[in-house]
Coordinates of C-alpha atoms in Angstrom, one line a residue:
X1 CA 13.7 0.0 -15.0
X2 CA 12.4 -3.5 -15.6
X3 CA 9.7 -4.0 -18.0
X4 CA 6.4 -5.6 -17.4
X5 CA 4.2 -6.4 -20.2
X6 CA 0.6 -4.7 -20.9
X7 CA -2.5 -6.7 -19.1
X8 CA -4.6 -8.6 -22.0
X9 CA -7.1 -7.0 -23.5
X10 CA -10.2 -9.2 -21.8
X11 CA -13.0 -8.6 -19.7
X12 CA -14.2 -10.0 -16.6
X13 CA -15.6 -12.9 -16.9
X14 CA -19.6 -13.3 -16.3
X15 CA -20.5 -14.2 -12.6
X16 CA -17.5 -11.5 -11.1
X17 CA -19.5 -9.4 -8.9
X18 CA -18.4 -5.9 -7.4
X19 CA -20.2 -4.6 -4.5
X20 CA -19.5 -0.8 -3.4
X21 CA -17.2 -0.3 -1.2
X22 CA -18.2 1.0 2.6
X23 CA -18.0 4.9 2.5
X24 CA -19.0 5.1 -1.6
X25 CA -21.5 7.1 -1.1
X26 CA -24.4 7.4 -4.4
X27 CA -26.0 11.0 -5.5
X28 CA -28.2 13.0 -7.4
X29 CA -30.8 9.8 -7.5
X30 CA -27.9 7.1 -8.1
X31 CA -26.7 8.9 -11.3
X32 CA -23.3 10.1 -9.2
X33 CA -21.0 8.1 -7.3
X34 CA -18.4 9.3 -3.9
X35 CA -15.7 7.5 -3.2
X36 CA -12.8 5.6 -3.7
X37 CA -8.9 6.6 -2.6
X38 CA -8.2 8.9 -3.5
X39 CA -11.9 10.2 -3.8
X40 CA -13.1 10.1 -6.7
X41 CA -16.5 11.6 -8.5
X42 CA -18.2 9.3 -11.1
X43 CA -21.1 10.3 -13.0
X44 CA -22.8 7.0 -14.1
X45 CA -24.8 7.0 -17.7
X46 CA -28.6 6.1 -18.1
X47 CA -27.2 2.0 -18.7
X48 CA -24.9 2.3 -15.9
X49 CA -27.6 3.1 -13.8
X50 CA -29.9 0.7 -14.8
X51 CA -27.0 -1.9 -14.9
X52 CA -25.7 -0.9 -10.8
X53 CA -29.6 -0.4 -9.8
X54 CA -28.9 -1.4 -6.0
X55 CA -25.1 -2.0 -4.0
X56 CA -24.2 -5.4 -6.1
X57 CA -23.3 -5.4 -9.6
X58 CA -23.1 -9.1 -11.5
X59 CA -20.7 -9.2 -14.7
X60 CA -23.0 -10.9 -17.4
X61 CA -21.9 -9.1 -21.0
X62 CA -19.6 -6.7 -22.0
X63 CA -21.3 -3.6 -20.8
X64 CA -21.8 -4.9 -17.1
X65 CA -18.0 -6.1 -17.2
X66 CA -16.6 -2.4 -18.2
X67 CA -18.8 -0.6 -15.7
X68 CA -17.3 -3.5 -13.0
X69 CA -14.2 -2.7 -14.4
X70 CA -14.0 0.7 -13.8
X71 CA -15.8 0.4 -10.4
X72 CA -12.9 -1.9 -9.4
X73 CA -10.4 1.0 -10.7
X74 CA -11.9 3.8 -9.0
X75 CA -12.1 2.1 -5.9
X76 CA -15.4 2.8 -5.0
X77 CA -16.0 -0.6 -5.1
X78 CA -14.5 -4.2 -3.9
X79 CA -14.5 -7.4 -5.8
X80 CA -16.6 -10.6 -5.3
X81 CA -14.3 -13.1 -7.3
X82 CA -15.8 -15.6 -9.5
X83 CA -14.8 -17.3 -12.8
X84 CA -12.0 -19.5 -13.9
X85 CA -9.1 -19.3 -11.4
X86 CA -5.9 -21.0 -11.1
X87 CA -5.9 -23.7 -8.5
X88 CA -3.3 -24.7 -6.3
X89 CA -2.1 -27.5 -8.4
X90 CA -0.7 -23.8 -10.9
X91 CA 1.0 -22.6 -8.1
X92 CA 4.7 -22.4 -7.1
X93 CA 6.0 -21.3 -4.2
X94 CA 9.4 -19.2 -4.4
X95 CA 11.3 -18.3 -0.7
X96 CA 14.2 -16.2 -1.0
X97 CA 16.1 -17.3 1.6
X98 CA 20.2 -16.1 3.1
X99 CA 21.1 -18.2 6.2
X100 CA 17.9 -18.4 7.6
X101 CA 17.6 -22.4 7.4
X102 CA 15.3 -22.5 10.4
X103 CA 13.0 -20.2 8.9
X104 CA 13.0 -22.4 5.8
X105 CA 12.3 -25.8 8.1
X106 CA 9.3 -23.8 9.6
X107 CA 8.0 -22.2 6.5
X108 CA 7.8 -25.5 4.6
X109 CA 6.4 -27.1 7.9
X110 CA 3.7 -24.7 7.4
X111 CA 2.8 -25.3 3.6
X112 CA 3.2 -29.3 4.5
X113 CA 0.2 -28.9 6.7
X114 CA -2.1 -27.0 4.6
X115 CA -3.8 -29.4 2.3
X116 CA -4.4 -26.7 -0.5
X117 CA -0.5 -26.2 -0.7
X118 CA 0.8 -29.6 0.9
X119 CA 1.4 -30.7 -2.6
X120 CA 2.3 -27.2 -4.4
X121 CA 6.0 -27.2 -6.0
X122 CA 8.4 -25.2 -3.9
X123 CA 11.7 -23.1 -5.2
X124 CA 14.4 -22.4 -2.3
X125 CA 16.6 -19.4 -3.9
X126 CA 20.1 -19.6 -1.8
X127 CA 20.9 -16.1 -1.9
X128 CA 24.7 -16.4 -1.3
X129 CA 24.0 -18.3 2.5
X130 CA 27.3 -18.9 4.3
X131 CA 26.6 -22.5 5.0
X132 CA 24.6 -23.8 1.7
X133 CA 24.8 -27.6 2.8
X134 CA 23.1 -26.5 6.2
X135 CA 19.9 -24.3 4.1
X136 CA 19.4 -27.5 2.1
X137 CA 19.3 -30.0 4.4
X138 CA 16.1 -27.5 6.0
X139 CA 14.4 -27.6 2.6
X140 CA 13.9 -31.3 2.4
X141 CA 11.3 -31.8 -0.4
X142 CA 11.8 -28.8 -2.0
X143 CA 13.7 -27.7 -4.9
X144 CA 17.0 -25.4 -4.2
X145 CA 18.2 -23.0 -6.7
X146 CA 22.0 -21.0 -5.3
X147 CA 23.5 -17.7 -6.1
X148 CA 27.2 -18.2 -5.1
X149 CA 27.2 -14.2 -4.1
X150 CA 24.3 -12.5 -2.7
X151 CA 22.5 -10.6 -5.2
X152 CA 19.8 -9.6 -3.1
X153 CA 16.1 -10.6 -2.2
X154 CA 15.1 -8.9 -5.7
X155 CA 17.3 -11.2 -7.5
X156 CA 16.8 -14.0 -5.7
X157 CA 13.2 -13.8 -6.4
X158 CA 13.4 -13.7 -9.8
X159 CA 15.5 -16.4 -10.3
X160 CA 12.2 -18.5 -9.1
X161 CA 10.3 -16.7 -10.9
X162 CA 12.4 -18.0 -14.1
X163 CA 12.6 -20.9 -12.8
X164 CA 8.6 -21.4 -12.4
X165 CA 6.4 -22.9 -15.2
X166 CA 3.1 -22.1 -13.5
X167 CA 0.5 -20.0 -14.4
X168 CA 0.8 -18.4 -10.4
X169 CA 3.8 -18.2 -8.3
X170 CA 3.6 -17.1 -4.8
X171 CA 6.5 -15.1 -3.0
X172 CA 7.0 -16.0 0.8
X173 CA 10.2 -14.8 2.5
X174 CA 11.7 -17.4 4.9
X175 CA 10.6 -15.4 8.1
X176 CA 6.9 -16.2 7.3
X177 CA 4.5 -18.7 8.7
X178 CA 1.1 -18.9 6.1
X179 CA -1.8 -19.7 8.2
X180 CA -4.1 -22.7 7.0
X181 CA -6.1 -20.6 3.6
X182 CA -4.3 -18.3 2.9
X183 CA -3.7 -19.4 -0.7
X184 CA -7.4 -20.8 -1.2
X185 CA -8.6 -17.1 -0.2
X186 CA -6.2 -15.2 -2.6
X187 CA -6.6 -17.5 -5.5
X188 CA -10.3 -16.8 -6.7
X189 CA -9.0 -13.3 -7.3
X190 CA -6.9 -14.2 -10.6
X191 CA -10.3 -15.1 -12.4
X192 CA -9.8 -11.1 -12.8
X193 CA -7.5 -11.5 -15.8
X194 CA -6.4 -7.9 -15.5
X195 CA -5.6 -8.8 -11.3
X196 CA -1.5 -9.2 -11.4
X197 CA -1.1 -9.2 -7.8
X198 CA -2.9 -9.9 -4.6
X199 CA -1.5 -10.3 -0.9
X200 CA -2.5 -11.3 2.3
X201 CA -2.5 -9.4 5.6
X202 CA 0.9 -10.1 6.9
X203 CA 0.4 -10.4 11.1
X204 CA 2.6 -10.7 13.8
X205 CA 4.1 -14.4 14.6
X206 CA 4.2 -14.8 18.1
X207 CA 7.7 -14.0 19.9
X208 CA 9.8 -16.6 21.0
X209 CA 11.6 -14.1 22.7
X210 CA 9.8 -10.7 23.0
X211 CA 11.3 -7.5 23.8
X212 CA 10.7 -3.7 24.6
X213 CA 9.4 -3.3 21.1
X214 CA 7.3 -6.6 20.6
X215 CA 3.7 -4.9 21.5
X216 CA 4.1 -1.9 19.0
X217 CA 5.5 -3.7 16.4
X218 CA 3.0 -6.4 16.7
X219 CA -0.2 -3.9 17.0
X220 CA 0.9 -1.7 13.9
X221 CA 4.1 -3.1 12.1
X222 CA 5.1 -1.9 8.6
X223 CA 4.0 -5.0 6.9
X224 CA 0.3 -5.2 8.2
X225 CA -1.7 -3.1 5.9
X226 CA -4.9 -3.6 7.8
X227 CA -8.0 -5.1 8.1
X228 CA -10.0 -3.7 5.3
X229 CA -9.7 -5.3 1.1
X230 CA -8.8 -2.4 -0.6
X231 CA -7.3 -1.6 -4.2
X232 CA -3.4 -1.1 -4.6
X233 CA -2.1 1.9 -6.1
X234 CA 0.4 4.9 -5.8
X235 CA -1.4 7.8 -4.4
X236 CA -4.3 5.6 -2.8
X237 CA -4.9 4.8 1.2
X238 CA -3.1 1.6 0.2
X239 CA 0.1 2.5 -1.8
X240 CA 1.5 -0.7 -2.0
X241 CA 1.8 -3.9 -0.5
X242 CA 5.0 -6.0 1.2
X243 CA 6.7 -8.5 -1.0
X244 CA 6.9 -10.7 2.1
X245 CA 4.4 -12.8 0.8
X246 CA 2.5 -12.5 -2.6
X247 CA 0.5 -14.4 -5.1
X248 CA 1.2 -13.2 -8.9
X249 CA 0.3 -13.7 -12.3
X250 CA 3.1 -15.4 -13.9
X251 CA 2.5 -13.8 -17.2
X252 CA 2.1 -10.3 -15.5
X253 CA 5.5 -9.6 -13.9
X254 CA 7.7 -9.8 -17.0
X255 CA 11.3 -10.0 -16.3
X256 CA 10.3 -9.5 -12.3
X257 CA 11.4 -7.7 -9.7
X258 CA 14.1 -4.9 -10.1
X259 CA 17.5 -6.5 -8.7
X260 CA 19.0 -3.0 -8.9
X261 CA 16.8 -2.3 -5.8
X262 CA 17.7 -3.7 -2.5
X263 CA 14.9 -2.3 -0.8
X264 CA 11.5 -1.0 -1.8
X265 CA 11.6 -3.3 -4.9
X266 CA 7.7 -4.3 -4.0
X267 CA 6.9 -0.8 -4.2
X268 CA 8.2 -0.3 -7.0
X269 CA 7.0 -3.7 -9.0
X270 CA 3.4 -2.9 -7.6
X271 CA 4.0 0.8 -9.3
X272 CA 5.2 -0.4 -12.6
X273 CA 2.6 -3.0 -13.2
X274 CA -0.5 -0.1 -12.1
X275 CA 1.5 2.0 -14.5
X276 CA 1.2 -0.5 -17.0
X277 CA -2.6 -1.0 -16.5
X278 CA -2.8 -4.4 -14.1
X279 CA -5.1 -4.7 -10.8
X280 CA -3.5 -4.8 -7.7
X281 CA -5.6 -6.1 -5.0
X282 CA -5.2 -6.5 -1.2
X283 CA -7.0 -9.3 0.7
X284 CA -7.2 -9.6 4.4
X285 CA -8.9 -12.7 4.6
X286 CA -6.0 -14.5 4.0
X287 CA -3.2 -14.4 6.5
X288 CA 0.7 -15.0 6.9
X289 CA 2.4 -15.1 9.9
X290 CA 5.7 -12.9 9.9
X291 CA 8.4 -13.0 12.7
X292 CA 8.9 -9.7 13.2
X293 CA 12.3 -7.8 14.7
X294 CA 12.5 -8.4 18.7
X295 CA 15.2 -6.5 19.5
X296 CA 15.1 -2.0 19.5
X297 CA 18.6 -2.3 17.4
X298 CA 17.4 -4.0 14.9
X299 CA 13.7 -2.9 14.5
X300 CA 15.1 0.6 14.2
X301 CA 17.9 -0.4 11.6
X302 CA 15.2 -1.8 9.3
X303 CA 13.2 1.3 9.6
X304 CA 16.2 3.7 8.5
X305 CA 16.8 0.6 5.8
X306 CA 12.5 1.4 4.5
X307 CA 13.6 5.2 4.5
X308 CA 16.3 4.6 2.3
X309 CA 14.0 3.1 -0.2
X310 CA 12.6 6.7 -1.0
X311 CA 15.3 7.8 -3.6
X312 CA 15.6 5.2 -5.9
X313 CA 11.3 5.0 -6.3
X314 CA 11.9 8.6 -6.8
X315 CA 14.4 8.3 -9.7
X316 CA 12.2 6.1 -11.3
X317 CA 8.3 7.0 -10.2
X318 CA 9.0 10.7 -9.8
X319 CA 6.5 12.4 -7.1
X320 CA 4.3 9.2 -6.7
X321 CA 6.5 8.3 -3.7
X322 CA 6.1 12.1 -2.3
X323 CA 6.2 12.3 1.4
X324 CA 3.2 14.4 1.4
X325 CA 0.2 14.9 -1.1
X326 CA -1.8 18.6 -0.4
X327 CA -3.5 20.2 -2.6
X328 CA -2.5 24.2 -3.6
X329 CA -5.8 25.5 -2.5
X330 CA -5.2 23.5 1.3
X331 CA -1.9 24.8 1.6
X332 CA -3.2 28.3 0.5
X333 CA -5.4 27.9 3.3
X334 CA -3.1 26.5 5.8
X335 CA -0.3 28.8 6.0
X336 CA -2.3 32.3 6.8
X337 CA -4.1 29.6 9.7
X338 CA -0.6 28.6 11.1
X339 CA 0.6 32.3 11.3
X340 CA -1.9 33.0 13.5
X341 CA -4.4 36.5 13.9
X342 CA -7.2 37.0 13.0
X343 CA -6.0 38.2 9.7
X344 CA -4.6 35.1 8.5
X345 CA -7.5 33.1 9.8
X346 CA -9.7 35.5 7.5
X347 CA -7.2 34.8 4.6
X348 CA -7.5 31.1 4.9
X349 CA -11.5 31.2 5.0
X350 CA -11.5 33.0 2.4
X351 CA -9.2 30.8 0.2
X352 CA -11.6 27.6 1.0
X353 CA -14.1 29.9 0.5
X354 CA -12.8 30.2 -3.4
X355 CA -12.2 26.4 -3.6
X356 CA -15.4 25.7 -2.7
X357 CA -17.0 27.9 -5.5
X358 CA -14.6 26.3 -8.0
X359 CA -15.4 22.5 -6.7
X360 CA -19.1 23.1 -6.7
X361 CA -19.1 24.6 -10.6
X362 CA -17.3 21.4 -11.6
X363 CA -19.3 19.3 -9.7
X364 CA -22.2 20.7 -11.0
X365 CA -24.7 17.9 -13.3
X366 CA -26.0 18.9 -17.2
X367 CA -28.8 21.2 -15.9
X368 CA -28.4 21.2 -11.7
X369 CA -27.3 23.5 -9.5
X370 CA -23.8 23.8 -8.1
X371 CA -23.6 21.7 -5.2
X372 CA -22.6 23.4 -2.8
X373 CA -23.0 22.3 0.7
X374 CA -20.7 18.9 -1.2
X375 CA -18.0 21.1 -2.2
X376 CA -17.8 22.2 1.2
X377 CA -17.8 19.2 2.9
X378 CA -15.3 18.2 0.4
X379 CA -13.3 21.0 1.0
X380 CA -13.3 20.6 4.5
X381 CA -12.6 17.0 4.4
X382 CA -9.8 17.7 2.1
X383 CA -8.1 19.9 4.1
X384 CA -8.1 18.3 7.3
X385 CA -6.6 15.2 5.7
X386 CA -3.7 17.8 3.9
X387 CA -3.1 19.5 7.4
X388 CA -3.1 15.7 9.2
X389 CA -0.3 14.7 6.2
X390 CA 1.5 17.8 6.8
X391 CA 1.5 17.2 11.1
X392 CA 2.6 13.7 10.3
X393 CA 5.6 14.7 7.9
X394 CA 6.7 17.2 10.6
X395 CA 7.1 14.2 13.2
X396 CA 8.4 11.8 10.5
X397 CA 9.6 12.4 6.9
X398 CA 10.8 15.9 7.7
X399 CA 11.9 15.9 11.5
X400 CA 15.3 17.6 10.4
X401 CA 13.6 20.2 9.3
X402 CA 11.1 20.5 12.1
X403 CA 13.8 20.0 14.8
X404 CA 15.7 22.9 13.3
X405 CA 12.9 25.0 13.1
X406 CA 12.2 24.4 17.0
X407 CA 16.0 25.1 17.7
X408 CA 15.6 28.7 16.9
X409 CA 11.8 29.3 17.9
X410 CA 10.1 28.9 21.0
X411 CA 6.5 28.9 19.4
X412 CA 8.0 26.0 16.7
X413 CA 9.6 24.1 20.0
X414 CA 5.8 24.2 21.1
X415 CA 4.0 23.9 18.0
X416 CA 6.0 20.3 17.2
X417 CA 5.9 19.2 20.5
X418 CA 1.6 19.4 20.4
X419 CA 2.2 17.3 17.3
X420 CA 4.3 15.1 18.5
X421 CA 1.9 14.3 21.5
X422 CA -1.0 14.3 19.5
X423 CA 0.4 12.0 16.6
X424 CA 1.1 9.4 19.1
X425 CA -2.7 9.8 21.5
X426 CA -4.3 9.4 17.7
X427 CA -2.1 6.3 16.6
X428 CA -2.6 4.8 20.0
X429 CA -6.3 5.1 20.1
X430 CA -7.4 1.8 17.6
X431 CA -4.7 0.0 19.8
X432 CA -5.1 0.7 23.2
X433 CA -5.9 -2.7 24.2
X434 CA -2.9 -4.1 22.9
X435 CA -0.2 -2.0 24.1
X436 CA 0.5 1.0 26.8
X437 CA -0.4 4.7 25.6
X438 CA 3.9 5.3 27.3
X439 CA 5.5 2.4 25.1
X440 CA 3.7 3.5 22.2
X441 CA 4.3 6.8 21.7
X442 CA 8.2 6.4 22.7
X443 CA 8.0 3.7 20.2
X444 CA 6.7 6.1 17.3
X445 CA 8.8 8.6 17.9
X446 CA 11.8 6.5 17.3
X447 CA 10.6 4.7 14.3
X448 CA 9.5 8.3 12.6
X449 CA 13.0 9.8 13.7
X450 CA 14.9 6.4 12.2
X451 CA 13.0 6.2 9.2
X452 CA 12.7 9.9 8.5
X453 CA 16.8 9.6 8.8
X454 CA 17.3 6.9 6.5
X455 CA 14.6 9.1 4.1
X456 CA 17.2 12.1 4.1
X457 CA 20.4 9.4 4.1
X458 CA 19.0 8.1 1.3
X459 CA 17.8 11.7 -0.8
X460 CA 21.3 12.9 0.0
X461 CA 23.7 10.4 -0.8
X462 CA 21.3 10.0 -4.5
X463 CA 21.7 13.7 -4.7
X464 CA 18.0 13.7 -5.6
X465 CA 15.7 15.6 -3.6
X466 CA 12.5 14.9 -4.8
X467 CA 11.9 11.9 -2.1
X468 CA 11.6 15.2 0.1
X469 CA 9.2 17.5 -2.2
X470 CA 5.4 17.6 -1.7
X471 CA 2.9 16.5 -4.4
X472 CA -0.9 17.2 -5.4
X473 CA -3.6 14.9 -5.0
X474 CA -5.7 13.7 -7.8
X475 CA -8.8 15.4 -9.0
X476 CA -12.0 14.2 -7.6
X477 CA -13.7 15.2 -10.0
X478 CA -12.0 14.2 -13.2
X479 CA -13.7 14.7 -17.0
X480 CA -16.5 12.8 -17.4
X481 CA -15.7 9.9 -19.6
X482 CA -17.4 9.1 -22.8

C-alpha cells in the first residue's frame, strides 16, 4: 500500500469559520450536539459552549480552532474557508490521458478560457496512446510526459504528480470539460492546512450523440455525488469522491496514487490519507463537465469494471468498503420482522425495545435523566436506514444471492420483486422531471445486476470474501473526550 505522510501539526488559521451543518441538531440547552454521517453525539464543554454560542463559529485562537476542528471532523458542521490559500498561479494541472486526443483539445480549450486557469501549467501524461504524435499535436501549449506501455490512469497520474513543483496540483481526466470557477471555488479550501483533497460536482456533459441510457446516467451517474458540501470519509454518506477531477495538497499525497490498482484507486487514496489524519472535502459549487458513456454496452461494462474495485480496497481497508453497514441490535430486530407472525414481530419490538434502554443510559448527561424518547427516535431512525441498506444490497451487491433465494421460494420470488419495484419508484422520485419512471427503473436494474456481478467477479477471482461481508456502523455516541 502506498504511503502518505501525517498532516502537519497546525491549526486553522484565524478568520476559518464553520457553520453547522443542516440536520445538526443542538440539545440539552446547546451543551449536546446531533449530527454528522455517520451520526454522531458531541457533548460540548462549558468554553465550547460559550465559544459556538449561536450556528457560526469564527476561528480566532487556539481553543476556537480545535473546537472548529473537530466540528469539521464530526461532520456536524461545514466549512466557511478563509486564510492563506494557494492561488492559481500554485497550481498544475495533470490529465491522464490514452488515445483520447480530442478530449485533450477540448479539455485544454476549456482551461484556455477560464481566466483563473488560462495561464496555470498543464502536464499531459501519455499513458501508452497508440498514436503519440497525434495526442501531442492536441495538447498544444501544454507539457507531455509518455509511458511507452500503459501503466494505467493511477500511474499516469503520478508521474504528474512527480513531475509537479506546485504547492496544488489538480487531477482532470481527458473526458472532462471544467466549467468557468471551478478552481477559484475549490481553492479557498486549502487555507485548511489539514484539507488534502477537495472535488467538484462532476455533471453530465451534454451528448453529442445520446442514447437509451443518456437520461439516467445524466440524472444520477456514479461520478455526481450531489448537490450538498459534505465531509469525505469511509463509512460516511459521502465515502469518497471520483478521481475524475481533483484539487490536492501537493505535500499531502506522498508517493500518490496506488498504480497497483486499476480501478477504485481514488477510493482508496481518499481512505489512506483520512486514515492518516487529512480532511477530505467535497464542494458542489464548483463544477466539471464529464462526458459520460452513451451507449448500454459500455455504460454497463464500466459498471461491472466499479464492482471489481471491491476486492482489492478490501485487502487493503478491510470492512470499510462493506457492502452493507447494520448494526447487531437492527439485525436482531430485523430477522424475527422478516419471518413474519406475530411472534417474531413481538421478538423484534422487544429487541429495539432493549436497544433503546441501552442508547438512552449512554446518552444520558452528568446528572439528567436517560433520554429516552431520543434513543427511540434514534433507534427507529437507525433501523430503517439498516433495513433500507439491507433492501438495497438484495437488488444490488448481493443479487446472486437474492435471485437464488427466489429460485426455490415463492414468498422470496415476491419479497425481491417488492424490492425491486420499490428501490427504483424511491430512486426515481428526486428525478422524475428528468427522466421516465419505465427507463429508469429498467436502467437500475441493470446497473445493480452489472455492478453487483463484477462485485462477486472481483471477490472470487481475489479469493477474498470480505468485499461481500456486512459491517457495524460507528457509535453515535462515542466517549466523551477530555
Amino acid at each position: 500500500m502506498t504511503a502518505v505522510p501525517p498532516p502537519p501539526d497546525a491549526r486553522l488559521p484565524d478568520g476559518y469559520a464553520v457553520r453547522l451543518a443542516p440536520g445538526t441538531r443542538r440539545r440539552e440547552d446547546g451543551a449536546v450536539l446531533l449530527g454528522g454521517s455517520p451520526l454522531r453525539l458531541l457533548r460540548l464543554s462549558s468554553r465550547a459552549r460559550t465559544l459556538l454560542a449561536g450556528d457560526r463559529l469564527t476561528v480566532t485562537d487556539a481553543s476556537s480552532a480545535a473546537l472548529a476542528g473537530r466540528l469539521l471532523d464530526t461532520g456536524v458542521a461545514t466549512p466557511e474557508p478563509a486564510g492563506p490559500a494557494p492561488g492559481p498561479a500554485d497550481v498544475t494541472v495533470v490529465v491522464p490521458v490514452r488515445d483520447r486526443a480530442d478530449g485533450v483539445a477540448r479539455l485544454l480549450a476549456a482551461l484556455r478560457a477560464d481566466p483563473v486557469t488560462a495561464g496555470v501549467r498543464v502536464l499531459v501524461v501519455d499513458d501508452g496512446s497508440a498514436d503519440p504524435a497525434a495526442l501531442a499535436a492536441a495538447a498544444t501549449g501544454a507539457e507531455v510526459l509518455r509511458h511507452e506501455r500503459s501503466r494505467g490512469p493511477a500511474a499516469a497520474r503520478d508521474t504528474g504528480l512527480r513531475a509537479a513543483t506546485t504547492a496544488a496540483v489538480a487531477f482532470l481526466d481527458s473526458d472532462c470539460v471544467p466549467e468557468p470557477g471551478w478552481l477559484a471555488a475549490l481553492l479557498p479550501h486549502l487555507a485548511d492546512p489539514r484539507l488534502a483533497l477537495v472535488a467538484p460536482r462532476v455533471t453530465a456533459l451534454p451528448s453529442t450523440a445520446p442514447g437509451w441510457v443518456t437520461p439516467y446516467e445524466t440524472a444520477v451517474s456514479a461520478l455526481d455525488m450531489g448537490p450538498a458540501p459534505a465531509r469525505v470519509a469511509p463509512l460516511s454518506g459521502l465515502s469518497y469522491v471520483p478521481s475524475a477531477a481533483l484539487l490536492a495538497r501537493r505535500a499531502a499525497l506522498g508517493e500518490g496514487f496506488d498504480p497497483g490498482m486499476r480501478v477504485a484507486e481514488d477510493v482508496d487514496l481518499v481512505w489512506r490519507l483520512t486514515a492518516a489524519g487529512w480532511r477530505v472535502r467535497y464542494e458542489p459549487a464548483a463544477r466539471v463537465a464529464h462526458d459520460h458513456p452513451s451507449t448500454t454496452g459500455s455504460w454497463l461494462r464500466r459498471r461491472a469494471v466499479y464492482g471489481t474495485g471491491a476486492a482489492p480496497l478490501a485487502a487493503r481497508h478491510g470492512s470499510l468498503v462493506a457492502p452493507v453497514v447494520v448494526s447487531p441490535w437492527t439485525a436482531a430486530a430485523l430477522v424475527p420482522a422478516v419471518a413474519g407472525g406475530r411472534p417474531g414481530r413481538v421478538l423484534a419490538a422487544g429487541v429495539l425495545g432493549a436497544a433503546t434502554v441501552r442508547l438512552a443510559r449512554r446518552l444520558a448527561g452528568p446528572g439528567r435523566p436517560a433520554p429516552y424518547g431520543l434513543a427511540a427516535a434514534l433507534v427507529v431512525r437507525g433501523s430503517a436506514a439498516g433495513a433500507r441498506t439491507l433492501a438495497r444490497a438484495a437488488t444490488r451487491h448481493h443479487w446472486p444471492l437474492a435471485a437464488a433465494a427466489a429460485l426455490v421460494s415463492r414468498r422470496a420470488r415476491r419479497g425481491l420483486a417488492v424490492l425491486a419495484v420499490a428501490d427504483a419508484v424511491l430512486g426515481w422520485l428526486p428525478h422524475r422531471g428528468r427522466v421516465g419512471l419505465l427507463r429508469f427503473a429498467a436502467a437500475r436494474r441493470l446497473e445493480d445486476l452489472a455492478y453487483g456481478a463484477g462485485l462477486w467477479a472481483g471477490a472470487l477471482r481475489a479469493r477474498d470474501a470480505r468485499a461481500l461481508l456486512p459491517a457495524r456502523p460507528p457509535d453515535v455516541a462515542p466517549p466523551r473526550p477530555r
